[in-house]
Each structure stands twice: as C-alpha cells, then as structure tokens.
Tab-separated table of C-alpha atoms in Angstrom:
chain	number	residue	atom	x	y	z
E	1	UNK	CA	-15.838	39.781	-28.083
E	2	UNK	CA	-17.237	37.352	-25.512
E	3	UNK	CA	-14.956	36.116	-22.809
E	4	UNK	CA	-14.030	32.434	-22.533
E	5	UNK	CA	-15.441	30.479	-19.552
E	6	UNK	CA	-11.969	30.154	-18.003
E	7	UNK	CA	-11.350	33.896	-18.310
E	8	UNK	CA	-14.757	34.676	-16.853
E	9	UNK	CA	-14.044	32.346	-13.937
E	10	UNK	CA	-10.673	33.988	-13.280
E	11	UNK	CA	-12.337	37.407	-13.200
E	12	UNK	CA	-15.024	36.277	-10.749
E	13	UNK	CA	-14.835	37.417	-7.117
E	14	UNK	CA	-12.588	35.376	-4.841
E	15	UNK	CA	-15.501	34.207	-2.655
E	16	UNK	CA	-17.248	32.838	-5.752
E	17	UNK	CA	-14.120	31.065	-7.010
E	18	UNK	CA	-13.680	29.466	-3.585
E	19	UNK	CA	-17.036	27.701	-3.975
E	20	UNK	CA	-15.920	25.925	-7.137
E	21	UNK	CA	-14.681	22.350	-6.431
E	22	UNK	CA	-11.039	21.499	-7.000
E	23	UNK	CA	-10.106	19.521	-10.088
E	24	UNK	CA	-10.281	15.765	-9.486
E	25	UNK	CA	-7.133	13.671	-9.810
E	26	UNK	CA	-9.155	10.494	-10.392
E	27	UNK	CA	-8.706	8.970	-13.849
E	28	UNK	CA	-11.459	7.829	-16.181
E	29	UNK	CA	-10.745	4.129	-15.574
E	30	UNK	CA	-11.136	4.491	-11.805
E	31	UNK	CA	-14.362	6.433	-12.245
E	32	UNK	CA	-15.721	3.678	-14.486
E	33	UNK	CA	-14.751	1.013	-11.940
E	34	UNK	CA	-16.554	2.939	-9.201
E	35	UNK	CA	-19.718	3.301	-11.273
E	36	UNK	CA	-19.627	-0.353	-12.288
E	37	UNK	CA	-19.146	-1.456	-8.695
E	38	UNK	CA	-22.126	0.560	-7.476
E	39	UNK	CA	-24.288	-0.830	-10.285
E	40	UNK	CA	-23.316	-4.432	-9.535
E	41	UNK	CA	-23.526	-3.931	-5.763
E	42	UNK	CA	-27.014	-2.447	-5.699
E	43	UNK	CA	-28.268	-4.903	-8.344
E	44	UNK	CA	-27.069	-7.984	-6.479
E	45	UNK	CA	-28.169	-6.576	-3.128
E	46	UNK	CA	-31.694	-6.014	-4.457
E	47	UNK	CA	-31.919	-9.338	-6.290
E	48	UNK	CA	-30.639	-11.397	-3.350
E	49	UNK	CA	-32.936	-9.561	-0.927
E	50	UNK	CA	-35.891	-10.277	-3.201
E	51	UNK	CA	-34.963	-13.958	-3.356
E	52	UNK	CA	-34.650	-14.191	0.439
E	53	UNK	CA	-37.667	-12.109	1.409
E	54	UNK	CA	-40.100	-12.887	-1.371
E	55	UNK	CA	-42.529	-10.587	-3.227
E	56	UNK	CA	-44.614	-9.872	-0.127
E	57	UNK	CA	-41.736	-7.843	1.376
E	58	UNK	CA	-41.016	-5.732	-1.723
E	59	UNK	CA	-40.779	-2.549	0.375
E	60	UNK	CA	-37.768	-4.028	2.175
E	61	UNK	CA	-35.792	-5.302	-0.803
E	62	UNK	CA	-33.698	-2.131	-0.780
E	63	UNK	CA	-33.653	0.948	1.418
E	64	UNK	CA	-32.488	4.331	0.167
E	65	UNK	CA	-29.413	4.679	2.456
E	66	UNK	CA	-27.794	1.743	0.628
E	67	UNK	CA	-27.275	4.057	-2.340
E	68	UNK	CA	-25.117	6.329	-0.200
E	69	UNK	CA	-23.284	3.324	1.244
E	70	UNK	CA	-22.548	2.148	-2.308
E	71	UNK	CA	-20.834	5.457	-3.068
E	72	UNK	CA	-18.445	4.907	-0.165
E	73	UNK	CA	-17.842	1.172	-0.682
E	74	UNK	CA	-17.146	1.378	-4.415
E	75	UNK	CA	-15.952	4.949	-5.060
E	76	UNK	CA	-13.820	5.571	-1.924
E	77	UNK	CA	-13.138	2.114	-0.433
E	78	UNK	CA	-9.990	3.394	1.293
E	79	UNK	CA	-12.043	5.784	3.434
E	80	UNK	CA	-12.290	4.948	7.149
E	81	UNK	CA	-16.020	5.651	6.724
E	82	UNK	CA	-16.337	2.792	4.204
E	83	UNK	CA	-14.863	-0.069	6.209
E	84	UNK	CA	-16.876	-3.197	7.126
E	85	UNK	CA	-17.387	-2.261	10.772
E	86	UNK	CA	-18.422	1.238	9.730
E	87	UNK	CA	-21.253	0.084	7.472
E	88	UNK	CA	-22.498	-2.784	9.650
E	89	UNK	CA	-22.020	-1.185	13.041
E	90	UNK	CA	-23.091	2.277	11.917
E	91	UNK	CA	-26.276	1.111	10.194
E	92	UNK	CA	-27.241	-1.227	13.037
E	93	UNK	CA	-26.885	1.295	15.858
E	94	UNK	CA	-28.557	4.034	13.777
E	95	UNK	CA	-31.526	1.763	12.979
E	96	UNK	CA	-31.881	0.719	16.602
E	97	UNK	CA	-31.770	4.310	17.841
E	98	UNK	CA	-34.195	5.411	15.117
E	99	UNK	CA	-36.768	2.772	16.051
E	100	UNK	CA	-36.465	3.651	19.749
E	101	UNK	CA	-36.957	7.360	19.058
E	102	UNK	CA	-39.951	6.648	16.807
E	103	UNK	CA	-41.611	4.686	19.629
E	104	UNK	CA	-40.749	7.101	22.450
E	105	UNK	CA	-41.215	10.524	20.814
E	106	UNK	CA	-44.654	11.261	19.384
E	107	UNK	CA	-43.650	14.227	17.189
E	108	UNK	CA	-41.974	12.786	14.047
E	109	UNK	CA	-39.709	15.788	13.347
E	110	UNK	CA	-38.493	15.878	16.945
E	111	UNK	CA	-37.926	12.103	16.882
E	112	UNK	CA	-35.925	12.417	13.659
E	113	UNK	CA	-33.699	15.179	15.074
E	114	UNK	CA	-32.977	13.270	18.270
E	115	UNK	CA	-32.388	10.011	16.382
E	116	UNK	CA	-29.765	11.498	14.077
E	117	UNK	CA	-27.974	13.299	16.918
E	118	UNK	CA	-27.856	10.166	19.089
E	119	UNK	CA	-26.817	8.006	16.128
E	120	UNK	CA	-23.828	10.231	15.409
E	121	UNK	CA	-22.818	10.147	19.064
E	122	UNK	CA	-23.130	6.368	19.178
E	123	UNK	CA	-21.116	5.928	15.989
E	124	UNK	CA	-18.335	8.097	17.383
E	125	UNK	CA	-18.315	6.037	20.587
E	126	UNK	CA	-18.319	2.711	18.720
E	127	UNK	CA	-15.800	3.889	16.072
E	128	UNK	CA	-18.177	3.074	13.220
E	129	UNK	CA	-18.914	6.490	11.725
E	130	UNK	CA	-20.794	5.942	8.450
E	131	UNK	CA	-22.600	8.962	6.895
E	132	UNK	CA	-25.408	6.922	5.258
E	133	UNK	CA	-26.332	5.685	8.732
E	134	UNK	CA	-27.821	9.116	9.404
E	135	UNK	CA	-30.285	8.353	6.611
E	136	UNK	CA	-30.950	4.944	8.194
E	137	UNK	CA	-31.936	6.654	11.463
E	138	UNK	CA	-34.165	9.067	9.551
E	139	UNK	CA	-35.786	6.187	7.631
E	140	UNK	CA	-36.537	4.375	10.889
E	141	UNK	CA	-38.508	7.409	12.073
E	142	UNK	CA	-40.110	8.664	8.844
E	143	UNK	CA	-40.149	5.505	6.714
E	144	UNK	CA	-43.926	5.137	6.702
E	145	UNK	CA	-46.409	2.479	7.802
E	146	UNK	CA	-44.318	-0.507	6.649
E	147	UNK	CA	-41.311	0.566	8.700
E	148	UNK	CA	-43.479	1.437	11.695
E	149	UNK	CA	-45.199	-1.940	11.544
E	150	UNK	CA	-41.836	-3.764	11.387
E	151	UNK	CA	-40.726	-2.200	14.676
E	152	UNK	CA	-37.406	-3.562	15.886
E	153	UNK	CA	-37.508	-6.090	13.057
E	154	UNK	CA	-36.502	-3.171	10.794
E	155	UNK	CA	-33.042	-3.309	12.393
E	156	UNK	CA	-32.457	-6.797	11.002
E	157	UNK	CA	-34.603	-6.739	7.842
E	158	UNK	CA	-33.846	-4.806	5.755
E	159	UNK	CA	-31.021	-2.840	7.468
E	160	UNK	CA	-28.708	-5.678	8.537
E	161	UNK	CA	-29.586	-7.807	5.500
E	162	UNK	CA	-28.941	-5.003	2.991
E	163	UNK	CA	-25.729	-3.987	4.767
E	164	UNK	CA	-24.285	-7.507	4.768
E	165	UNK	CA	-25.213	-8.195	1.144
E	166	UNK	CA	-23.756	-4.915	-0.112
E	167	UNK	CA	-20.636	-5.455	1.977
E	168	UNK	CA	-20.162	-8.969	0.576
E	169	UNK	CA	-20.312	-7.653	-2.987
E	170	UNK	CA	-17.859	-4.861	-2.115
E	171	UNK	CA	-15.392	-7.333	-0.599
E	172	UNK	CA	-15.362	-9.493	-3.735
E	173	UNK	CA	-15.432	-6.613	-6.240
E	174	UNK	CA	-12.663	-4.550	-4.644
E	175	UNK	CA	-10.438	-7.575	-4.186
E	176	UNK	CA	-10.916	-8.518	-7.845
E	177	UNK	CA	-9.746	-5.025	-8.828
E	178	UNK	CA	-6.649	-5.326	-6.637
E	179	UNK	CA	-7.826	-2.715	-4.144
E	180	UNK	CA	-6.834	-3.136	-0.493
E	181	UNK	CA	-10.222	-3.767	1.075
E	182	UNK	CA	-10.934	-3.927	3.910
E	183	UNK	CA	-8.546	-1.029	4.157
E	184	UNK	CA	-7.266	-1.970	7.601
E	185	UNK	CA	-4.857	0.300	9.431
E	186	UNK	CA	-1.315	-0.847	8.687
E	187	UNK	CA	1.000	-0.967	11.656
E	188	UNK	CA	4.476	0.499	11.367
E	189	UNK	CA	6.927	-2.156	10.106
E	190	UNK	CA	9.117	-3.758	12.720
E	191	UNK	CA	12.749	-2.583	12.747
E	192	UNK	CA	14.801	-4.790	10.452
E	193	UNK	CA	17.428	-5.454	13.146
E	194	UNK	CA	14.971	-6.254	15.973
E	195	UNK	CA	16.039	-3.182	17.947
E	196	UNK	CA	14.152	-0.187	19.303
E	197	UNK	CA	15.502	2.111	16.571
E	198	UNK	CA	13.168	3.455	13.916
E	199	UNK	CA	13.735	2.575	10.287
E	200	UNK	CA	16.547	4.705	8.797
E	201	UNK	CA	14.255	6.833	6.619
E	202	UNK	CA	12.013	7.514	9.637
E	203	UNK	CA	14.794	8.970	11.785
E	204	UNK	CA	14.797	12.256	9.892
E	205	UNK	CA	11.817	14.396	9.003
E	206	UNK	CA	8.441	13.908	10.644
E	207	UNK	CA	7.629	10.867	12.778
E	208	UNK	CA	4.301	9.049	13.282
E	209	UNK	CA	3.823	10.692	16.664
E	210	UNK	CA	4.225	14.112	15.013
E	211	UNK	CA	1.430	13.266	12.585
E	212	UNK	CA	-0.824	12.007	15.385
E	213	UNK	CA	-0.169	15.139	17.435
E	214	UNK	CA	-1.105	17.390	14.497
E	215	UNK	CA	-4.280	15.400	13.814
E	216	UNK	CA	-5.254	15.607	17.481
E	217	UNK	CA	-4.690	19.361	17.450
E	218	UNK	CA	-6.668	19.646	14.183
E	219	UNK	CA	-9.600	18.084	15.988
E	220	UNK	CA	-11.824	17.319	12.985
E	221	UNK	CA	-12.798	14.135	11.168
E	222	UNK	CA	-10.620	13.434	8.120
E	223	UNK	CA	-11.875	11.026	5.471
E	224	UNK	CA	-8.486	9.298	5.177
E	225	UNK	CA	-6.711	6.775	7.376
E	226	UNK	CA	-3.607	7.782	9.305
E	227	UNK	CA	-1.392	5.244	7.525
E	228	UNK	CA	-2.550	6.481	4.100
E	229	UNK	CA	-1.837	10.052	5.163
E	230	UNK	CA	1.618	9.014	6.351
E	231	UNK	CA	2.255	7.234	3.029
E	232	UNK	CA	1.182	10.279	1.006
E	233	UNK	CA	3.476	12.563	3.003
E	234	UNK	CA	6.470	10.283	2.511
E	235	UNK	CA	5.751	9.927	-1.205
E	236	UNK	CA	5.562	13.715	-1.391
E	237	UNK	CA	8.989	13.890	0.242
E	238	UNK	CA	10.386	11.511	-2.380
E	239	UNK	CA	8.769	13.540	-5.157
E	240	UNK	CA	10.390	16.684	-3.759
E	241	UNK	CA	13.718	14.825	-3.602
E	242	UNK	CA	13.456	13.925	-7.298
E	243	UNK	CA	12.599	17.515	-8.176
E	244	UNK	CA	15.516	18.846	-6.163
E	245	UNK	CA	18.224	16.443	-7.284
E	246	UNK	CA	17.016	15.711	-10.779
E	247	UNK	CA	15.949	12.474	-12.379
E	248	UNK	CA	19.041	10.388	-11.702
E	249	UNK	CA	18.014	6.834	-12.489
E	250	UNK	CA	19.297	3.366	-11.757
E	251	UNK	CA	20.873	3.108	-15.200
E	252	UNK	CA	23.095	6.092	-14.323
E	253	UNK	CA	24.761	4.535	-11.272
E	254	UNK	CA	24.450	0.756	-11.663
E	255	UNK	CA	27.408	-1.548	-12.251
E	256	UNK	CA	27.055	-2.977	-15.747
E	257	UNK	CA	29.805	-5.620	-15.809
E	258	UNK	CA	27.943	-7.921	-13.437
E	259	UNK	CA	29.281	-11.298	-12.369
E	260	UNK	CA	26.512	-13.880	-12.538
E	261	UNK	CA	26.050	-17.584	-11.920
E	262	UNK	CA	23.384	-20.035	-13.000
E	263	UNK	CA	21.332	-22.497	-10.995
E	264	UNK	CA	23.775	-25.372	-11.491
E	265	UNK	CA	26.962	-23.460	-10.614
E	266	UNK	CA	28.839	-25.380	-7.940
E	267	UNK	CA	29.138	-23.764	-4.529
E	268	UNK	CA	32.932	-23.725	-4.590
E	269	UNK	CA	32.965	-21.887	-7.939
E	270	UNK	CA	30.491	-19.243	-6.714
E	271	UNK	CA	32.513	-18.690	-3.527
E	272	UNK	CA	35.716	-18.385	-5.580
E	273	UNK	CA	34.128	-15.693	-7.765
E	274	UNK	CA	33.039	-13.719	-4.708
E	275	UNK	CA	36.475	-13.978	-3.101
E	276	UNK	CA	38.439	-13.188	-6.277
E	277	UNK	CA	36.367	-10.150	-7.288
E	278	UNK	CA	35.591	-8.980	-3.731
E	279	UNK	CA	31.832	-8.913	-4.227
E	280	UNK	CA	29.194	-9.759	-1.650
E	281	UNK	CA	26.464	-11.113	-3.932
E	282	UNK	CA	25.959	-12.833	-7.264
E	283	UNK	CA	22.698	-12.698	-9.249
E	284	UNK	CA	21.503	-16.107	-10.423
E	285	UNK	CA	20.218	-15.980	-14.015
E	286	UNK	CA	18.706	-18.376	-16.534
E	287	UNK	CA	19.789	-18.759	-20.166
E	288	UNK	CA	17.852	-15.627	-21.167
E	289	UNK	CA	19.665	-13.643	-18.404
E	290	UNK	CA	16.440	-13.262	-16.436
E	291	UNK	CA	17.068	-13.106	-12.705
E	292	UNK	CA	15.796	-16.171	-10.841
E	293	UNK	CA	17.555	-15.569	-7.527
E	294	UNK	CA	20.547	-14.071	-5.749
E	295	UNK	CA	23.229	-15.670	-3.615
E	296	UNK	CA	25.200	-13.758	-0.968
E	297	UNK	CA	28.017	-14.563	1.425
E	298	UNK	CA	25.399	-14.793	4.144
E	299	UNK	CA	23.668	-17.602	2.255
E	300	UNK	CA	26.863	-19.642	2.528
E	301	UNK	CA	27.495	-18.881	6.166
E	302	UNK	CA	23.969	-19.686	7.314
E	303	UNK	CA	24.593	-23.300	6.285
E	304	UNK	CA	27.713	-23.479	8.448
E	305	UNK	CA	27.491	-23.964	12.221
E	306	UNK	CA	29.006	-20.792	13.696
E	307	UNK	CA	29.020	-22.034	17.296
E	308	UNK	CA	32.775	-22.607	17.363
E	309	UNK	CA	34.448	-19.754	15.509
E	310	UNK	CA	37.871	-21.447	15.580
E	311	UNK	CA	36.775	-24.090	13.084
E	312	UNK	CA	34.513	-22.019	10.816
E	313	UNK	CA	37.006	-22.209	7.959
E	314	UNK	CA	37.164	-26.010	8.176
E	315	UNK	CA	33.380	-26.380	8.177
E	316	UNK	CA	33.005	-23.862	5.334
E	317	UNK	CA	35.555	-25.820	3.310
E	318	UNK	CA	33.609	-29.018	3.888
E	319	UNK	CA	30.397	-27.305	2.823
E	320	UNK	CA	31.975	-26.018	-0.405
E	321	UNK	CA	33.688	-29.320	-1.235
E	322	UNK	CA	31.885	-31.362	-3.857
E	323	UNK	CA	30.521	-34.693	-2.636
E	324	UNK	CA	32.290	-37.626	-4.255
E	325	UNK	CA	29.279	-39.939	-4.554
E	326	UNK	CA	26.136	-39.180	-6.575
E	327	UNK	CA	23.579	-39.280	-3.749
E	328	UNK	CA	23.918	-36.660	-1.026
E	329	UNK	CA	21.654	-34.594	1.243
E	330	UNK	CA	24.239	-31.773	1.261
E	331	UNK	CA	23.660	-28.715	-0.911
E	332	UNK	CA	25.883	-28.862	-3.972
E	333	UNK	CA	24.864	-26.004	-6.305
E	334	UNK	CA	23.935	-22.347	-6.045
E	335	UNK	CA	20.268	-22.938	-6.855
E	336	UNK	CA	19.866	-24.864	-3.608
E	337	UNK	CA	20.915	-21.993	-1.333
E	338	UNK	CA	19.970	-18.844	-3.290
E	339	UNK	CA	17.356	-16.301	-2.186
E	340	UNK	CA	14.194	-16.424	-4.280
E	341	UNK	CA	12.109	-14.606	-5.316
E	342	UNK	CA	14.532	-11.721	-5.632
E	343	UNK	CA	13.581	-8.038	-5.718
E	344	UNK	CA	14.590	-6.371	-8.975
E	345	UNK	CA	14.104	-2.806	-10.200
E	346	UNK	CA	13.748	-1.362	-13.724
E	347	UNK	CA	16.680	0.612	-15.075
E	348	UNK	CA	14.444	3.709	-15.444
E	349	UNK	CA	13.599	3.809	-11.713
E	350	UNK	CA	14.618	7.128	-10.055
E	351	UNK	CA	17.183	6.606	-7.325
E	352	UNK	CA	14.843	8.231	-4.801
E	353	UNK	CA	12.786	5.026	-4.969
E	354	UNK	CA	15.849	2.985	-4.013
E	355	UNK	CA	16.290	4.716	-0.662
E	356	UNK	CA	13.436	2.953	1.195
E	357	UNK	CA	14.338	-0.375	-0.412
E	358	UNK	CA	17.913	-0.258	0.787
E	359	UNK	CA	17.538	1.751	3.978
E	360	UNK	CA	14.345	0.255	5.417
E	361	UNK	CA	13.910	-3.102	3.687
E	362	UNK	CA	17.573	-3.957	4.286
E	363	UNK	CA	18.474	-4.813	0.678
E	364	UNK	CA	22.205	-4.477	0.039
E	365	UNK	CA	22.246	-5.496	-3.634
E	366	UNK	CA	19.412	-4.887	-6.103
E	367	UNK	CA	19.595	-6.365	-9.630
E	368	UNK	CA	18.518	-3.952	-12.385
E	369	UNK	CA	16.529	-5.274	-15.355
E	370	UNK	CA	15.412	-3.954	-18.735
E	371	UNK	CA	11.946	-3.908	-20.258
E	372	UNK	CA	12.140	-7.654	-20.964
E	373	UNK	CA	13.253	-8.347	-17.359
E	374	UNK	CA	16.783	-9.282	-18.439
E	375	UNK	CA	19.656	-8.407	-16.131
E	376	UNK	CA	21.495	-5.252	-17.203
E	377	UNK	CA	23.231	-4.225	-13.973
E	378	UNK	CA	23.246	-4.189	-10.205
E	379	UNK	CA	23.023	-1.396	-7.647
E	380	UNK	CA	24.629	-1.669	-4.209
E	381	UNK	CA	24.309	0.469	-1.119
E	382	UNK	CA	27.751	1.876	-1.911
E	383	UNK	CA	26.544	2.979	-5.357
E	384	UNK	CA	23.527	4.694	-3.809
E	385	UNK	CA	25.570	6.536	-1.186
E	386	UNK	CA	27.993	7.737	-3.877
E	387	UNK	CA	25.146	8.949	-6.077
E	388	UNK	CA	23.475	10.845	-3.229
E	389	UNK	CA	26.827	12.405	-2.330
E	390	UNK	CA	27.497	13.541	-5.890
E	391	UNK	CA	24.008	14.957	-6.395
E	392	UNK	CA	24.268	16.823	-3.102
E	393	UNK	CA	27.599	18.318	-4.152
E	394	UNK	CA	26.125	19.318	-7.505
E	395	UNK	CA	23.295	21.057	-5.685
E	396	UNK	CA	25.772	22.964	-3.515
E	397	UNK	CA	27.815	23.999	-6.574
E	398	UNK	CA	24.766	25.406	-8.348
E	399	UNK	CA	24.897	29.220	-8.028
E	400	UNK	CA	21.950	30.835	-6.287
E	401	UNK	CA	20.183	33.367	-8.572
E	402	UNK	CA	20.706	36.934	-7.481
C-alpha cells in the first residue's frame, strides 16, 4: 500500500522537513486582494508611463524591479520595507549608485557587485531599505544600451516615475480596502490622566523598552514594525487569558435591568434617576432601544462652574431647574449634554477584550448590545473586577492533575 503524502512527509528526515515552508495564515480573500492590487498597480503604472513618455521610450515604460515592489506594496503593505519612503528613497539611491558604478568601473560584474553592496549600505543609512532596489542597482549597471545611454536620466525616468506611479496606486488601493497605509509607526498612547504612569495594562508583563532591548540584541532585520509586533504580543496575551479563564462573555456578567433615558428626558429627571438608584451613568436610547449616547454624572458637573465649591449645589440646582419661558440658551434635556458617539460592545464579546477598554481607554460604563444593536445590558468596571476575581478563584480551586 502506498503511503499518503502527509505520512511520507512526516517520515522524511528532519533537515528535509525544515526546508518546507510553514502553512500560511492568509485567507483566500486577502490573497485575491493582493493579486488584484498587483495587477491594477502594474497595469496603471505601465499605461500612465506610456502616456507620459510616448512610444519612443517604450523601453522605459516599466522596469523589472517594479514587479518586486508590487509584491511588497500590495501583498505585505504593513511591512516596513513597503512604506512610501522605502520605495522612493530606496529606488532613487540605488539607481544613483548603480549609474555611478557603471560609469566608474569598467568591468560590468564588478560594477554590479559594488553597486548592490553600496546600495544596501545607503538604504540602511537612509532608513529606506527596499529589497527591489537591489534589482534597480543591478539594472542600472547591466540594463543594456538604452540604460547606458540614459545615464543619470535613468534615475528620474523610469525609476522615479515608475516608483511614484506605483506608490500612488498603492495608496489609493490600500485605503479603499481599509488597510492602514502608509503603515506609519504608531506612538504609544498618552496616559489617560496626563501623568507619567503607563497605561494600566502596560504596568504588568513586558514593556516597550523590553521589546526594543530584545530586538536590539537580536540584531537582524525583521519584516514587521515594532508597533505591530507589540500589538501581536498583547493580543497573544489576551488569547492566552481567554484560554486560561474560559470564554466568559459580556452576557454572563452584564447588568440586564438597565435604567435608560431618551433624548428628550429632562435633566432634573435624569439626575433624580441617578441619585435614587445610585448609578453613575444612564444610556440614552431611541424608540427601538438602540444606543444613541450616554450621560454620566460628570456630564452634569462639567456644565457647572466648580470654582467655588461652597455653592456647587446651588448652581447645580439652577442647571437642573427647567426654564420657565420657551426660549433659552441653557441646556434643558439629556440629549444636549450626552456623550456621543458612545462605545458599545456585543454581548458575545469575551471579557478579556473589555480589559483594555476599561483599563486603558478609561471607560467606566460600556453598554452591551445584541445582534440588531439594541441595548440588552451594561457592564461597569465593578462588574469586570468581580468577574476577574471569580474566574481567578475558580482557577485556584481547580485541582492540579497528579
């Protein structure tokens, strides 16, 4: 009986199995988008170059390295090697170095070797490492009579022209797909309380400086930005949290008997509800119970001058009191002071996803909605703390297998 391919692969020597590429986690839709982007990018780049240069410059409509650039710009646009400065700066300095080497070194192979080595060094120095630029340097040396005759003009046409056209298509295409491009380095968010403390979730576990220290010690180029790497690590931590504590979801800990108000609820009535039921926030809903805002005690107080604390109660009373006449510049109803848009979460969301929302983003009350975005509950920081406490206790009570 013949062995199946999988069985044969498993029985192969370890060194042979190590050469086989890892299974890709990229879905079919993303692969199709990448292929479509490269097709559109190269097509438009070639057509626009032909329109600008005319039929006499057919050799310069497209250069081969643009194919490699298209792979980066449309298949891995998040890569640091695919950013705008990488393609423009990398291709320009590589073309310039290649032309110089072609003019100064008579032996083509020697000129090509020196050009590629110098181009890599220049790209490292200018922070514009772009692998296809190595092919640009090689083309400048070995591109044939047309390239040789163009001289330093080759740097601008076709290299700069092709690079800018392909980049323009990539900017539009990736934005239309909702991709973050250019994939600029995201700075760490400012502390929510304007202090020197890190965000709560960043005070435990690894810190950005730990990641930078490891990358510096690693000492090799990684085709991923530092902020993306940091995001992946933190998402891995949350995934491990869900695996450890189970799939407790918002529906399991939310308050279901939620007090709500509508847009036209008078301020005094909303304040009375908060005071009577000892709650800090009230979701504002429409007739279909879809959340349109949220009003908190802080929303009331920010409309009261707190300069003189001895008369805060008097000024708050005046703010809540309904104006007798019909025309007034004073806020009269909840809809005029509520926070909008309001962040909501689906009832199926694992509670691990609530931690950064409440700890780092500073949300104290998060309305929970169903599949039709109707209000079904609310989760507070107190609910989250209680849930984490209970799940931790359950973990401690679980007997360890012998």
